[in-house]
């Protein structure tokens, strides 16, 4: 890694609310690794969950406005976002704009037509490809030796593969490799890309309880101390609802659910406050204490 | 010249969208045309008789048939013309079916185009000259490539028919996949018990020369006279001296070497005889596993061998075989199923392939016929079979049905119950394809007598949970999702052409498809021929098929070879390149471009010229477009003939435009 890398950063709505700790830890880790994040000026909703279910053109217009705004960030390698759902919509919209008819309809909805589509990546992809596990290794301040983790990518970080174009869609490893580089053990968690059911959270709680219950059982069966996620929705679902899931399935799991950026931050010796560990519902204190990290 | 034109209706194939009567009428006005008519089926007996009658009664010098593609009936009509007493090359075909009636619906436009094509054919025929084939002698030896059951059958049938046979097998023993199978459907009889004797017959037949551990390196020549370069790979053992006693295997310290015969389920020694019934039963060293090759130390086998057969410095050997025909029977390989990430992509030891399972069932296999989980050696109770892994799946580029997996899965489910009576088998299938004799009955037995649970639906995912595997899939009949806890998962992996078959196809100058299978001459009517004269196909090299069909095709290929060799002399196709020595300046450009090496130097009166070896020339015509002098011409496709066609077309256009 040489010199500073600059990206236009798309924090997404969840980063402002339900997952501020993902946002702050992402910013802290990127800063520590010389990745400069410049917030997309005047960004708007990406159109992912509500808009794309109603109207693809509207949804793409929302994404494309963000992409056009991102063009104002000078010297940026592209756009990155921590949230897989935002990522999915940004990438899908960008892909659809290749169809001239589609593009014409979307451009009609925009003030200025989108001319240049910048590359879009997840923060995970940027960290993996621009920094990489090898470069991470020498920067580690506190090795997370002994921490056994179930890396959980969720169902949309790598899928559909033709659009996400990163890592393996059935067996992704990028997060595993980064966590191993900072000394933790990435267990061979078999349900890495299974759906946790989060999008049914309101409508069909039973589905969440079944799907997320299976994830918790599998992580426990693997002997995991904690989950690691890269998705605000998965994190919230597994963490905040863990008691609810336990009650429904008559289980007693107490598995902390980290964002991978929080753990990388700890290993890099960043201020735990910036990493927002206090925001986790299932307290990670004991798990971290066991590997000698005070948080 | 007096030319006859015969316009075919081909039932409604042509007449439906071409006004054939009008085409015949227009033909009458063309230069040199003395007779024209339309006919219902030109290729039928009355159709051909009509052509003969017209030629004889009107004293025609040549005939144009406007009908289907020359690929379909070119030879048919050439024979017709010959029966009428003309030279068969005084004939031209206008393809008004594939090039006209099948591709356009506008009858008027079609009719115009058909007339144009007929006009071109008539113009070309005006320039045709009688051509005469040469005859050449046939070398009545046959090469069979691949010693699976199909190749074995072809070799034995040819040898029994009195031919000398050369059998080239890539691995160190013949037998192919069938030698790896435990039992065979639908009779569940022992595979090696029915194959073994045939393998011995090959070894003992005085007319069969077997080159094991060998591959075809290059092929020259043409039907009747092929020269084949065969590379005999060094086994590092003198096979003439080796008696197959196996003493070396007992003492070799490199006991954990990969065992391809057992599909890598078990381990073997660096020097080994792949299986007890191997033919030839000779030891060979795997240099990538041998301690002596890797470190220079060891050499135990050389010390132990009673006949002093070990040769660490042995080199590959090249032999040239001269044969008149070739049978390609290189079989298949399982596709690389590790593209299936959802089934673990090879990460879970207790997910095995069907062929690995076959070795686990076999009494001579690595587990001695006991079904054991690779991970912990325990006997599985719940065994899940997943069909169509790499078959009927466009998402991995394998859209075709492998055809035998439904059957061997039923067989393996039956055998599982035989081996472990308190076991339960589950089969996830798409639909059951069991069209052979006694096949459907067999799969029913698997269900009804052996209690195999068939679940119709694809498996979405296999993942380990504790020491079990969770198999999650759909039951599309019940309309639900199902999960089965399995101890062992067996994947019915689909077949593709054997590794390296495209390379071999290029050497043999035959076609292959994108899955590595060789292409037959015609999908229905030439199932064992190829488009290269003298090269035939047998078994799975042509497409996946079961043992009975592979054997049948092996015999069919042998019959074709015997038919070919029933003549002492073959006739060469006279449609080859010919050099006009007066024009040739000996620049050799044509020789450089000829892909078949059919052009050689020739000295005449102190001048360098070139000459075409007629039997090697394939008539591709590349040389003719290279020669600036126009000195080399392809017979029946000369510049004059092609120009006549072009003029016929363009001059009409000019007249019409004017
Ligand atoms: C798990 C499993 C179970 C099966 N069970 C049954 C069953 O019970 N009943 C049944 O009817 N069918 C069964 N089949 C199908 C059966 O295996 C085939 O029908 C049969 O093996 C085809 O024979 P073959 O000679 O065409 O090909 P192969 O058996 O593949 O033989 C080809 C031979 O050619 C050799 N070769 C390949 N390339 C070259 C080369 N370039 N040069 C020289 N040699 C070469 C190979 O080493 C091999 O020896 C089963 C298949 C599988 C996968
Ligand atoms: S190499 Fe020697 S020891 Fe080995 S099987 Fe042959 S004869 Fe026996
Ligand atoms: S020299 Fe190689 S093959 Fe022979 S005994 Fe030693 S390891 Fe085995």
PDB file of C-alpha atoms in Angstrom, chain A residues 170-171 190-191 194 214 218 221, chain B residues 341-342 347 461 463-464 472 483:
ATOM      1  CA  UNK A 170     -21.279 -19.525  -1.797  1.00  0.00           C
ATOM      2  CA  UNK A 171     -18.147 -19.405   0.293  1.00  0.00           C
ATOM      3  CA  UNK A 190     -21.026 -23.267   7.123  1.00  0.00           C
ATOM      4  CA  UNK A 191     -23.915 -20.788   6.956  1.00  0.00           C
ATOM      5  CA  UNK A 194     -27.595 -17.899   4.623  1.00  0.00           C
ATOM      6  CA  UNK A 214     -30.466 -21.809  12.842  1.00  0.00           C
ATOM      7  CA  UNK A 218     -24.717 -23.359  13.912  1.00  0.00           C
ATOM      8  CA  UNK A 221     -22.130 -25.877  17.259  1.00  0.00           C
TER       9      UNK A 221
ATOM     10  CA  UNK B 341     -19.970 -24.123  -3.638  1.00  0.00           C
ATOM     11  CA  UNK B 342     -23.354 -24.933  -2.134  1.00  0.00           C
ATOM     12  CA  UNK B 347     -14.374 -29.000   1.517  1.00  0.00           C
ATOM     13  CA  UNK B 461     -27.289 -26.604   0.199  1.00  0.00           C
ATOM     14  CA  UNK B 463     -23.465 -28.054   5.276  1.00  0.00           C
ATOM     15  CA  UNK B 464     -21.918 -29.765   8.260  1.00  0.00           C
ATOM     16  CA  UNK B 472     -31.496 -28.899   2.568  1.00  0.00           C
ATOM     17  CA  UNK B 483     -33.970 -31.109   5.475  1.00  0.00           C
TER      18      UNK B 483
END
